[in-house]
JSON list of C-alpha atoms in Angstrom, two decimals:
[
{"chain": "A", "resi": 1, "resn": "MET", "atom": "CA", "xyz": [0.00, 0.00, 0.00]},
{"chain": "A", "resi": 2, "resn": "GLN", "atom": "CA", "xyz": [1.38, 3.38, -1.04]},
{"chain": "A", "resi": 3, "resn": "ILE", "atom": "CA", "xyz": [0.80, 6.39, 1.23]},
{"chain": "A", "resi": 4, "resn": "VAL", "atom": "CA", "xyz": [1.60, 10.09, 1.26]},
{"chain": "A", "resi": 5, "resn": "SER", "atom": "CA", "xyz": [2.03, 11.68, 4.68]},
{"chain": "A", "resi": 6, "resn": "ASN", "atom": "CA", "xyz": [1.54, 15.15, 6.03]},
{"chain": "A", "resi": 7, "resn": "THR", "atom": "CA", "xyz": [3.76, 16.60, 8.74]},
{"chain": "A", "resi": 8, "resn": "SER", "atom": "CA", "xyz": [1.74, 15.93, 11.89]},
{"chain": "A", "resi": 9, "resn": "PRO", "atom": "CA", "xyz": [1.49, 12.12, 11.64]},
{"chain": "A", "resi": 10, "resn": "LEU", "atom": "CA", "xyz": [5.27, 11.93, 11.24]},
{"chain": "A", "resi": 11, "resn": "ILE", "atom": "CA", "xyz": [5.85, 14.20, 14.22]},
{"chain": "A", "resi": 12, "resn": "PHE", "atom": "CA", "xyz": [3.30, 12.43, 16.43]},
{"chain": "A", "resi": 13, "resn": "LEU", "atom": "CA", "xyz": [4.66, 8.99, 15.55]},
{"chain": "A", "resi": 14, "resn": "SER", "atom": "CA", "xyz": [8.17, 10.23, 16.23]},
{"chain": "A", "resi": 15, "resn": "LYS", "atom": "CA", "xyz": [7.13, 11.56, 19.64]},
{"chain": "A", "resi": 16, "resn": "LEU", "atom": "CA", "xyz": [5.74, 8.11, 20.41]},
{"chain": "A", "resi": 17, "resn": "GLY", "atom": "CA", "xyz": [8.98, 6.50, 19.23]},
{"chain": "A", "resi": 18, "resn": "ALA", "atom": "CA", "xyz": [6.83, 4.67, 16.69]},
{"chain": "A", "resi": 19, "resn": "LEU", "atom": "CA", "xyz": [7.93, 5.86, 13.24]},
{"chain": "A", "resi": 20, "resn": "ASP", "atom": "CA", "xyz": [9.02, 2.28, 12.61]},
{"chain": "A", "resi": 21, "resn": "LEU", "atom": "CA", "xyz": [5.34, 1.30, 12.42]},
{"chain": "A", "resi": 22, "resn": "LEU", "atom": "CA", "xyz": [5.06, 2.96, 9.01]},
{"chain": "A", "resi": 23, "resn": "PRO", "atom": "CA", "xyz": [7.13, 0.45, 6.99]},
{"chain": "A", "resi": 24, "resn": "LEU", "atom": "CA", "xyz": [5.50, -2.39, 8.92]},
{"chain": "A", "resi": 25, "resn": "CYS", "atom": "CA", "xyz": [2.07, -1.22, 7.78]},
{"chain": "A", "resi": 26, "resn": "PHE", "atom": "CA", "xyz": [2.78, 0.31, 4.35]},
{"chain": "A", "resi": 27, "resn": "GLU", "atom": "CA", "xyz": [4.94, -0.59, 1.35]},
{"chain": "A", "resi": 28, "resn": "SER", "atom": "CA", "xyz": [5.80, 2.97, 0.33]},
{"chain": "A", "resi": 29, "resn": "ILE", "atom": "CA", "xyz": [5.77, 6.21, 2.34]},
{"chain": "A", "resi": 30, "resn": "SER", "atom": "CA", "xyz": [6.20, 9.51, 0.52]},
{"chain": "A", "resi": 31, "resn": "ILE", "atom": "CA", "xyz": [6.15, 13.18, 1.43]},
{"chain": "A", "resi": 32, "resn": "PRO", "atom": "CA", "xyz": [6.11, 16.26, -0.80]},
{"chain": "A", "resi": 33, "resn": "GLN", "atom": "CA", "xyz": [8.69, 19.06, -0.64]},
{"chain": "A", "resi": 34, "resn": "ALA", "atom": "CA", "xyz": [6.48, 21.33, 1.49]},
{"chain": "A", "resi": 35, "resn": "VAL", "atom": "CA", "xyz": [6.23, 18.67, 4.22]},
{"chain": "A", "resi": 36, "resn": "GLN", "atom": "CA", "xyz": [10.01, 18.27, 4.14]},
{"chain": "A", "resi": 37, "resn": "GLU", "atom": "CA", "xyz": [10.32, 22.04, 4.59]},
{"chain": "A", "resi": 38, "resn": "GLU", "atom": "CA", "xyz": [7.80, 22.06, 7.47]},
{"chain": "A", "resi": 39, "resn": "LEU", "atom": "CA", "xyz": [9.81, 19.33, 9.19]},
{"chain": "A", "resi": 40, "resn": "GLY", "atom": "CA", "xyz": [12.95, 21.46, 8.99]},
{"chain": "A", "resi": 41, "resn": "GLU", "atom": "CA", "xyz": [15.89, 19.70, 10.64]},
{"chain": "A", "resi": 42, "resn": "PHE", "atom": "CA", "xyz": [13.72, 16.76, 11.74]},
{"chain": "A", "resi": 43, "resn": "ALA", "atom": "CA", "xyz": [15.66, 13.64, 10.75]},
{"chain": "A", "resi": 44, "resn": "LEU", "atom": "CA", "xyz": [13.45, 11.40, 8.65]},
{"chain": "A", "resi": 45, "resn": "PRO", "atom": "CA", "xyz": [14.21, 7.70, 8.33]},
{"chain": "A", "resi": 46, "resn": "ALA", "atom": "CA", "xyz": [15.44, 6.43, 4.97]},
{"chain": "A", "resi": 47, "resn": "PHE", "atom": "CA", "xyz": [12.15, 4.65, 4.26]},
{"chain": "A", "resi": 48, "resn": "VAL", "atom": "CA", "xyz": [10.38, 8.02, 3.80]},
{"chain": "A", "resi": 49, "resn": "ASN", "atom": "CA", "xyz": [10.66, 9.10, 0.16]},
{"chain": "A", "resi": 50, "resn": "ARG", "atom": "CA", "xyz": [10.75, 12.77, -0.78]},
{"chain": "A", "resi": 51, "resn": "VAL", "atom": "CA", "xyz": [8.81, 13.30, -4.01]},
{"chain": "A", "resi": 52, "resn": "SER", "atom": "CA", "xyz": [8.14, 16.50, -5.93]},
{"chain": "A", "resi": 53, "resn": "ILE", "atom": "CA", "xyz": [4.73, 17.36, -7.26]},
{"chain": "A", "resi": 54, "resn": "SER", "atom": "CA", "xyz": [4.39, 18.30, -10.92]},
{"chain": "A", "resi": 55, "resn": "PRO", "atom": "CA", "xyz": [4.59, 21.92, -12.11]},
{"chain": "A", "resi": 56, "resn": "PHE", "atom": "CA", "xyz": [0.84, 21.76, -12.80]},
{"chain": "A", "resi": 57, "resn": "GLY", "atom": "CA", "xyz": [0.26, 20.44, -9.28]},
{"chain": "A", "resi": 58, "resn": "SER", "atom": "CA", "xyz": [2.37, 23.26, -7.86]},
{"chain": "A", "resi": 59, "resn": "ARG", "atom": "CA", "xyz": [0.25, 25.86, -9.66]},
{"chain": "A", "resi": 60, "resn": "LEU", "atom": "CA", "xyz": [-2.88, 24.12, -8.39]},
{"chain": "A", "resi": 61, "resn": "VAL", "atom": "CA", "xyz": [-1.57, 24.31, -4.81]},
{"chain": "A", "resi": 62, "resn": "ASP", "atom": "CA", "xyz": [-0.73, 28.01, -5.28]},
{"chain": "A", "resi": 63, "resn": "GLY", "atom": "CA", "xyz": [-4.33, 28.65, -6.30]},
{"chain": "A", "resi": 64, "resn": "MET", "atom": "CA", "xyz": [-5.82, 26.73, -3.38]},
{"chain": "A", "resi": 65, "resn": "ILE", "atom": "CA", "xyz": [-3.83, 28.19, -0.50]},
{"chain": "A", "resi": 66, "resn": "GLY", "atom": "CA", "xyz": [-6.21, 29.64, 2.06]},
{"chain": "A", "resi": 67, "resn": "ASN", "atom": "CA", "xyz": [-7.39, 27.81, 5.16]},
{"chain": "A", "resi": 68, "resn": "LEU", "atom": "CA", "xyz": [-4.98, 24.93, 4.56]},
{"chain": "A", "resi": 69, "resn": "HIS", "atom": "CA", "xyz": [-1.20, 24.91, 4.64]},
{"chain": "A", "resi": 70, "resn": "ARG", "atom": "CA", "xyz": [0.95, 24.29, 1.59]},
{"chain": "A", "resi": 71, "resn": "GLY", "atom": "CA", "xyz": [2.08, 20.96, 3.05]},
{"chain": "A", "resi": 72, "resn": "GLU", "atom": "CA", "xyz": [-1.47, 19.66, 3.39]},
{"chain": "A", "resi": 73, "resn": "LEU", "atom": "CA", "xyz": [-2.31, 20.73, -0.15]},
{"chain": "A", "resi": 74, "resn": "GLU", "atom": "CA", "xyz": [0.87, 19.25, -1.61]},
{"chain": "A", "resi": 75, "resn": "VAL", "atom": "CA", "xyz": [0.09, 15.97, 0.18]},
{"chain": "A", "resi": 76, "resn": "MET", "atom": "CA", "xyz": [-3.28, 15.87, -1.58]},
{"chain": "A", "resi": 77, "resn": "VAL", "atom": "CA", "xyz": [-1.84, 16.72, -4.98]},
{"chain": "A", "resi": 78, "resn": "LEU", "atom": "CA", "xyz": [1.03, 14.23, -4.63]},
{"chain": "A", "resi": 79, "resn": "ALA", "atom": "CA", "xyz": [-1.38, 11.52, -3.53]},
{"chain": "A", "resi": 80, "resn": "GLN", "atom": "CA", "xyz": [-3.52, 12.15, -6.58]},
{"chain": "A", "resi": 81, "resn": "GLU", "atom": "CA", "xyz": [-0.56, 12.38, -8.97]},
{"chain": "A", "resi": 82, "resn": "SER", "atom": "CA", "xyz": [1.09, 9.24, -7.61]},
{"chain": "A", "resi": 83, "resn": "ARG", "atom": "CA", "xyz": [-2.19, 7.36, -7.27]},
{"chain": "A", "resi": 84, "resn": "ALA", "atom": "CA", "xyz": [-1.47, 6.71, -3.61]},
{"chain": "A", "resi": 85, "resn": "ASP", "atom": "CA", "xyz": [-3.80, 4.37, -1.78]},
{"chain": "A", "resi": 86, "resn": "LEU", "atom": "CA", "xyz": [-4.04, 6.60, 1.26]},
{"chain": "A", "resi": 87, "resn": "VAL", "atom": "CA", "xyz": [-3.04, 9.96, 2.73]},
{"chain": "A", "resi": 88, "resn": "LEU", "atom": "CA", "xyz": [-2.02, 10.52, 6.33]},
{"chain": "A", "resi": 89, "resn": "LEU", "atom": "CA", "xyz": [-3.68, 13.70, 7.62]},
{"chain": "A", "resi": 90, "resn": "ASP", "atom": "CA", "xyz": [-4.75, 14.63, 11.14]},
{"chain": "A", "resi": 91, "resn": "ASP", "atom": "CA", "xyz": [-6.30, 18.07, 10.58]},
{"chain": "A", "resi": 92, "resn": "LEU", "atom": "CA", "xyz": [-10.08, 17.83, 10.16]},
{"chain": "A", "resi": 93, "resn": "ALA", "atom": "CA", "xyz": [-10.36, 20.61, 7.54]},
{"chain": "A", "resi": 94, "resn": "ALA", "atom": "CA", "xyz": [-7.58, 19.01, 5.49]},
{"chain": "A", "resi": 95, "resn": "ARG", "atom": "CA", "xyz": [-9.21, 15.58, 5.79]},
{"chain": "A", "resi": 96, "resn": "ASN", "atom": "CA", "xyz": [-12.52, 16.97, 4.59]},
{"chain": "A", "resi": 97, "resn": "LYS", "atom": "CA", "xyz": [-10.89, 18.74, 1.62]},
{"chain": "A", "resi": 98, "resn": "ALA", "atom": "CA", "xyz": [-8.93, 15.60, 0.70]},
{"chain": "A", "resi": 99, "resn": "LYS", "atom": "CA", "xyz": [-12.14, 13.55, 0.63]},
{"chain": "A", "resi": 100, "resn": "ARG", "atom": "CA", "xyz": [-14.43, 16.07, -1.07]},
{"chain": "A", "resi": 101, "resn": "ARG", "atom": "CA", "xyz": [-12.10, 17.77, -3.56]},
{"chain": "A", "resi": 102, "resn": "PHE", "atom": "CA", "xyz": [-9.73, 14.93, -4.34]},
{"chain": "A", "resi": 103, "resn": "GLY", "atom": "CA", "xyz": [-11.67, 11.77, -3.47]},
{"chain": "A", "resi": 104, "resn": "LEU", "atom": "CA", "xyz": [-8.77, 10.50, -1.38]},
{"chain": "A", "resi": 105, "resn": "LYS", "atom": "CA", "xyz": [-8.83, 7.86, 1.33]},
{"chain": "A", "resi": 106, "resn": "ILE", "atom": "CA", "xyz": [-7.69, 9.23, 4.66]},
{"chain": "A", "resi": 107, "resn": "MET", "atom": "CA", "xyz": [-5.99, 7.91, 7.75]},
{"chain": "A", "resi": 108, "resn": "GLY", "atom": "CA", "xyz": [-4.56, 9.81, 10.70]},
{"chain": "A", "resi": 109, "resn": "THR", "atom": "CA", "xyz": [-1.98, 9.06, 13.35]},
{"chain": "A", "resi": 110, "resn": "VAL", "atom": "CA", "xyz": [-4.54, 7.16, 15.42]},
{"chain": "A", "resi": 111, "resn": "GLY", "atom": "CA", "xyz": [-5.42, 5.08, 12.37]},
{"chain": "A", "resi": 112, "resn": "VAL", "atom": "CA", "xyz": [-1.78, 4.09, 11.94]},
{"chain": "A", "resi": 113, "resn": "VAL", "atom": "CA", "xyz": [-1.64, 2.95, 15.57]},
{"chain": "A", "resi": 114, "resn": "GLN", "atom": "CA", "xyz": [-4.90, 1.02, 15.13]},
{"chain": "A", "resi": 115, "resn": "LEU", "atom": "CA", "xyz": [-3.67, -0.59, 11.90]},
{"chain": "A", "resi": 116, "resn": "ALA", "atom": "CA", "xyz": [-0.39, -1.60, 13.55]},
{"chain": "A", "resi": 117, "resn": "TYR", "atom": "CA", "xyz": [-2.38, -3.18, 16.38]},
{"chain": "A", "resi": 118, "resn": "THR", "atom": "CA", "xyz": [-4.69, -4.98, 13.92]},
{"chain": "A", "resi": 119, "resn": "LYS", "atom": "CA", "xyz": [-1.68, -6.32, 12.00]},
{"chain": "A", "resi": 120, "resn": "GLY", "atom": "CA", "xyz": [-0.13, -7.62, 15.23]},
{"chain": "A", "resi": 121, "resn": "HIS", "atom": "CA", "xyz": [2.75, -5.13, 15.43]},
{"chain": "A", "resi": 122, "resn": "LEU", "atom": "CA", "xyz": [1.48, -3.70, 18.73]},
{"chain": "A", "resi": 123, "resn": "SER", "atom": "CA", "xyz": [-0.20, -5.29, 21.70]},
{"chain": "A", "resi": 124, "resn": "ARG", "atom": "CA", "xyz": [-3.58, -3.98, 22.78]},
{"chain": "A", "resi": 125, "resn": "GLN", "atom": "CA", "xyz": [-1.94, -2.33, 25.80]},
{"chain": "A", "resi": 126, "resn": "GLN", "atom": "CA", "xyz": [0.72, -0.65, 23.64]},
{"chain": "A", "resi": 127, "resn": "ALA", "atom": "CA", "xyz": [-1.99, 0.75, 21.35]},
{"chain": "A", "resi": 128, "resn": "HIS", "atom": "CA", "xyz": [-3.96, 2.04, 24.35]},
{"chain": "A", "resi": 129, "resn": "ASP", "atom": "CA", "xyz": [-0.84, 3.60, 25.82]},
{"chain": "A", "resi": 130, "resn": "TYR", "atom": "CA", "xyz": [-0.13, 5.34, 22.50]},
{"chain": "A", "resi": 131, "resn": "TYR", "atom": "CA", "xyz": [-3.69, 6.72, 22.34]},
{"chain": "A", "resi": 132, "resn": "ASP", "atom": "CA", "xyz": [-3.36, 8.10, 25.86]},
{"chain": "A", "resi": 133, "resn": "GLU", "atom": "CA", "xyz": [0.07, 9.56, 25.18]},
{"chain": "A", "resi": 134, "resn": "LEU", "atom": "CA", "xyz": [-1.12, 11.23, 21.97]},
{"chain": "A", "resi": 135, "resn": "VAL", "atom": "CA", "xyz": [-4.02, 12.89, 23.77]},
{"chain": "A", "resi": 136, "resn": "LEU", "atom": "CA", "xyz": [-2.57, 13.61, 27.21]},
{"chain": "A", "resi": 137, "resn": "GLN", "atom": "CA", "xyz": [1.03, 14.46, 26.39]},
{"chain": "A", "resi": 138, "resn": "HIS", "atom": "CA", "xyz": [1.17, 15.52, 22.76]},
{"chain": "A", "resi": 139, "resn": "GLY", "atom": "CA", "xyz": [-2.05, 17.45, 22.26]},
{"chain": "A", "resi": 140, "resn": "LEU", "atom": "CA", "xyz": [-3.81, 15.35, 19.62]},
{"chain": "A", "resi": 141, "resn": "TYR", "atom": "CA", "xyz": [-7.52, 15.98, 19.96]},
{"chain": "A", "resi": 142, "resn": "LEU", "atom": "CA", "xyz": [-9.76, 12.94, 20.22]},
{"chain": "A", "resi": 143, "resn": "SER", "atom": "CA", "xyz": [-13.25, 13.19, 21.64]},
{"chain": "A", "resi": 144, "resn": "PRO", "atom": "CA", "xyz": [-13.78, 11.13, 24.79]},
{"chain": "A", "resi": 145, "resn": "GLU", "atom": "CA", "xyz": [-16.25, 8.97, 22.84]},
{"chain": "A", "resi": 146, "resn": "ILE", "atom": "CA", "xyz": [-13.71, 8.17, 20.12]},
{"chain": "A", "resi": 147, "resn": "LEU", "atom": "CA", "xyz": [-11.01, 7.42, 22.69]},
{"chain": "A", "resi": 148, "resn": "GLN", "atom": "CA", "xyz": [-13.38, 5.11, 24.56]},
{"chain": "A", "resi": 149, "resn": "HIS", "atom": "CA", "xyz": [-14.37, 3.40, 21.30]},
{"chain": "A", "resi": 150, "resn": "LEU", "atom": "CA", "xyz": [-10.72, 2.83, 20.37]},
{"chain": "A", "resi": 151, "resn": "LYS", "atom": "CA", "xyz": [-10.01, 1.28, 23.73]},
{"chain": "A", "resi": 152, "resn": "SER", "atom": "CA", "xyz": [-12.97, -1.06, 23.34]},
{"chain": "A", "resi": 153, "resn": "LEU", "atom": "CA", "xyz": [-11.54, -2.61, 20.16]}
]
Protein backbone atom coordinates (compact mmCIF):
# COMPACT_ATOMS: atom_id res chain seq x y z
CA MET A 1 0.00 0.00 0.00
CA GLN A 2 1.38 3.38 -1.04
CA ILE A 3 0.80 6.39 1.23
CA VAL A 4 1.60 10.09 1.26
CA SER A 5 2.03 11.68 4.68
CA ASN A 6 1.54 15.15 6.03
CA THR A 7 3.76 16.60 8.74
CA SER A 8 1.74 15.93 11.89
CA PRO A 9 1.49 12.12 11.64
CA LEU A 10 5.27 11.93 11.24
CA ILE A 11 5.85 14.20 14.22
CA PHE A 12 3.30 12.43 16.43
CA LEU A 13 4.66 8.99 15.55
CA SER A 14 8.17 10.23 16.23
CA LYS A 15 7.13 11.56 19.64
CA LEU A 16 5.74 8.11 20.41
CA GLY A 17 8.98 6.50 19.23
CA ALA A 18 6.83 4.67 16.69
CA LEU A 19 7.93 5.86 13.24
CA ASP A 20 9.02 2.28 12.61
CA LEU A 21 5.34 1.30 12.42
CA LEU A 22 5.06 2.96 9.01
CA PRO A 23 7.13 0.45 6.99
CA LEU A 24 5.50 -2.39 8.92
CA CYS A 25 2.07 -1.22 7.78
CA PHE A 26 2.78 0.31 4.35
CA GLU A 27 4.94 -0.59 1.35
CA SER A 28 5.80 2.97 0.33
CA ILE A 29 5.77 6.21 2.34
CA SER A 30 6.20 9.51 0.52
CA ILE A 31 6.15 13.18 1.43
CA PRO A 32 6.11 16.26 -0.80
CA GLN A 33 8.69 19.06 -0.64
CA ALA A 34 6.48 21.33 1.49
CA VAL A 35 6.23 18.67 4.22
CA GLN A 36 10.01 18.27 4.14
CA GLU A 37 10.32 22.04 4.59
CA GLU A 38 7.80 22.06 7.47
CA LEU A 39 9.81 19.33 9.19
CA GLY A 40 12.95 21.46 8.99
CA GLU A 41 15.89 19.70 10.64
CA PHE A 42 13.72 16.76 11.74
CA ALA A 43 15.66 13.64 10.75
CA LEU A 44 13.45 11.40 8.65
CA PRO A 45 14.21 7.70 8.33
CA ALA A 46 15.44 6.43 4.97
CA PHE A 47 12.15 4.65 4.26
CA VAL A 48 10.38 8.02 3.80
CA ASN A 49 10.66 9.10 0.16
CA ARG A 50 10.75 12.77 -0.78
CA VAL A 51 8.81 13.30 -4.01
CA SER A 52 8.14 16.50 -5.93
CA ILE A 53 4.73 17.36 -7.26
CA SER A 54 4.39 18.30 -10.92
CA PRO A 55 4.59 21.92 -12.11
CA PHE A 56 0.84 21.76 -12.80
CA GLY A 57 0.26 20.44 -9.28
CA SER A 58 2.37 23.26 -7.86
CA ARG A 59 0.25 25.86 -9.66
CA LEU A 60 -2.88 24.12 -8.39
CA VAL A 61 -1.57 24.31 -4.81
CA ASP A 62 -0.73 28.01 -5.28
CA GLY A 63 -4.33 28.65 -6.30
CA MET A 64 -5.82 26.73 -3.38
CA ILE A 65 -3.83 28.19 -0.50
CA GLY A 66 -6.21 29.64 2.06
CA ASN A 67 -7.39 27.81 5.16
CA LEU A 68 -4.98 24.93 4.56
CA HIS A 69 -1.20 24.91 4.64
CA ARG A 70 0.95 24.29 1.59
CA GLY A 71 2.08 20.96 3.05
CA GLU A 72 -1.47 19.66 3.39
CA LEU A 73 -2.31 20.73 -0.15
CA GLU A 74 0.87 19.25 -1.61
CA VAL A 75 0.09 15.97 0.18
CA MET A 76 -3.28 15.87 -1.58
CA VAL A 77 -1.84 16.72 -4.98
CA LEU A 78 1.03 14.23 -4.63
CA ALA A 79 -1.38 11.52 -3.53
CA GLN A 80 -3.52 12.15 -6.58
CA GLU A 81 -0.56 12.38 -8.97
CA SER A 82 1.09 9.24 -7.61
CA ARG A 83 -2.19 7.36 -7.27
CA ALA A 84 -1.47 6.71 -3.61
CA ASP A 85 -3.80 4.37 -1.78
CA LEU A 86 -4.04 6.60 1.26
CA VAL A 87 -3.04 9.96 2.73
CA LEU A 88 -2.02 10.52 6.33
CA LEU A 89 -3.68 13.70 7.62
CA ASP A 90 -4.75 14.63 11.14
CA ASP A 91 -6.30 18.07 10.58
CA LEU A 92 -10.08 17.83 10.16
CA ALA A 93 -10.36 20.61 7.54
CA ALA A 94 -7.58 19.01 5.49
CA ARG A 95 -9.21 15.58 5.79
CA ASN A 96 -12.52 16.97 4.59
CA LYS A 97 -10.89 18.74 1.62
CA ALA A 98 -8.93 15.60 0.70
CA LYS A 99 -12.14 13.55 0.63
CA ARG A 100 -14.43 16.07 -1.07
CA ARG A 101 -12.10 17.77 -3.56
CA PHE A 102 -9.73 14.93 -4.34
CA GLY A 103 -11.67 11.77 -3.47
CA LEU A 104 -8.77 10.50 -1.38
CA LYS A 105 -8.83 7.86 1.33
CA ILE A 106 -7.69 9.23 4.66
CA MET A 107 -5.99 7.91 7.75
CA GLY A 108 -4.56 9.81 10.70
CA THR A 109 -1.98 9.06 13.35
CA VAL A 110 -4.54 7.16 15.42
CA GLY A 111 -5.42 5.08 12.37
CA VAL A 112 -1.78 4.09 11.94
CA VAL A 113 -1.64 2.95 15.57
CA GLN A 114 -4.90 1.02 15.13
CA LEU A 115 -3.67 -0.59 11.90
CA ALA A 116 -0.39 -1.60 13.55
CA TYR A 117 -2.38 -3.18 16.38
CA THR A 118 -4.69 -4.98 13.92
CA LYS A 119 -1.68 -6.32 12.00
CA GLY A 120 -0.13 -7.62 15.23
CA HIS A 121 2.75 -5.13 15.43
CA LEU A 122 1.48 -3.70 18.73
CA SER A 123 -0.20 -5.29 21.70
CA ARG A 124 -3.58 -3.98 22.78
CA GLN A 125 -1.94 -2.33 25.80
CA GLN A 126 0.72 -0.65 23.64
CA ALA A 127 -1.99 0.75 21.35
CA HIS A 128 -3.96 2.04 24.35
CA ASP A 129 -0.84 3.60 25.82
CA TYR A 130 -0.13 5.34 22.50
CA TYR A 131 -3.69 6.72 22.34
CA ASP A 132 -3.36 8.10 25.86
CA GLU A 133 0.07 9.56 25.18
CA LEU A 134 -1.12 11.23 21.97
CA VAL A 135 -4.02 12.89 23.77
CA LEU A 136 -2.57 13.61 27.21
CA GLN A 137 1.03 14.46 26.39
CA HIS A 138 1.17 15.52 22.76
CA GLY A 139 -2.05 17.45 22.26
CA LEU A 140 -3.81 15.35 19.62
CA TYR A 141 -7.52 15.98 19.96
CA LEU A 142 -9.76 12.94 20.22
CA SER A 143 -13.25 13.19 21.64
CA PRO A 144 -13.78 11.13 24.79
CA GLU A 145 -16.25 8.97 22.84
CA ILE A 146 -13.71 8.17 20.12
CA LEU A 147 -11.01 7.42 22.69
CA GLN A 148 -13.38 5.11 24.56
CA HIS A 149 -14.37 3.40 21.30
CA LEU A 150 -10.72 2.83 20.37
CA LYS A 151 -10.01 1.28 23.73
CA SER A 152 -12.97 -1.06 23.34
CA LEU A 153 -11.54 -2.61 20.16
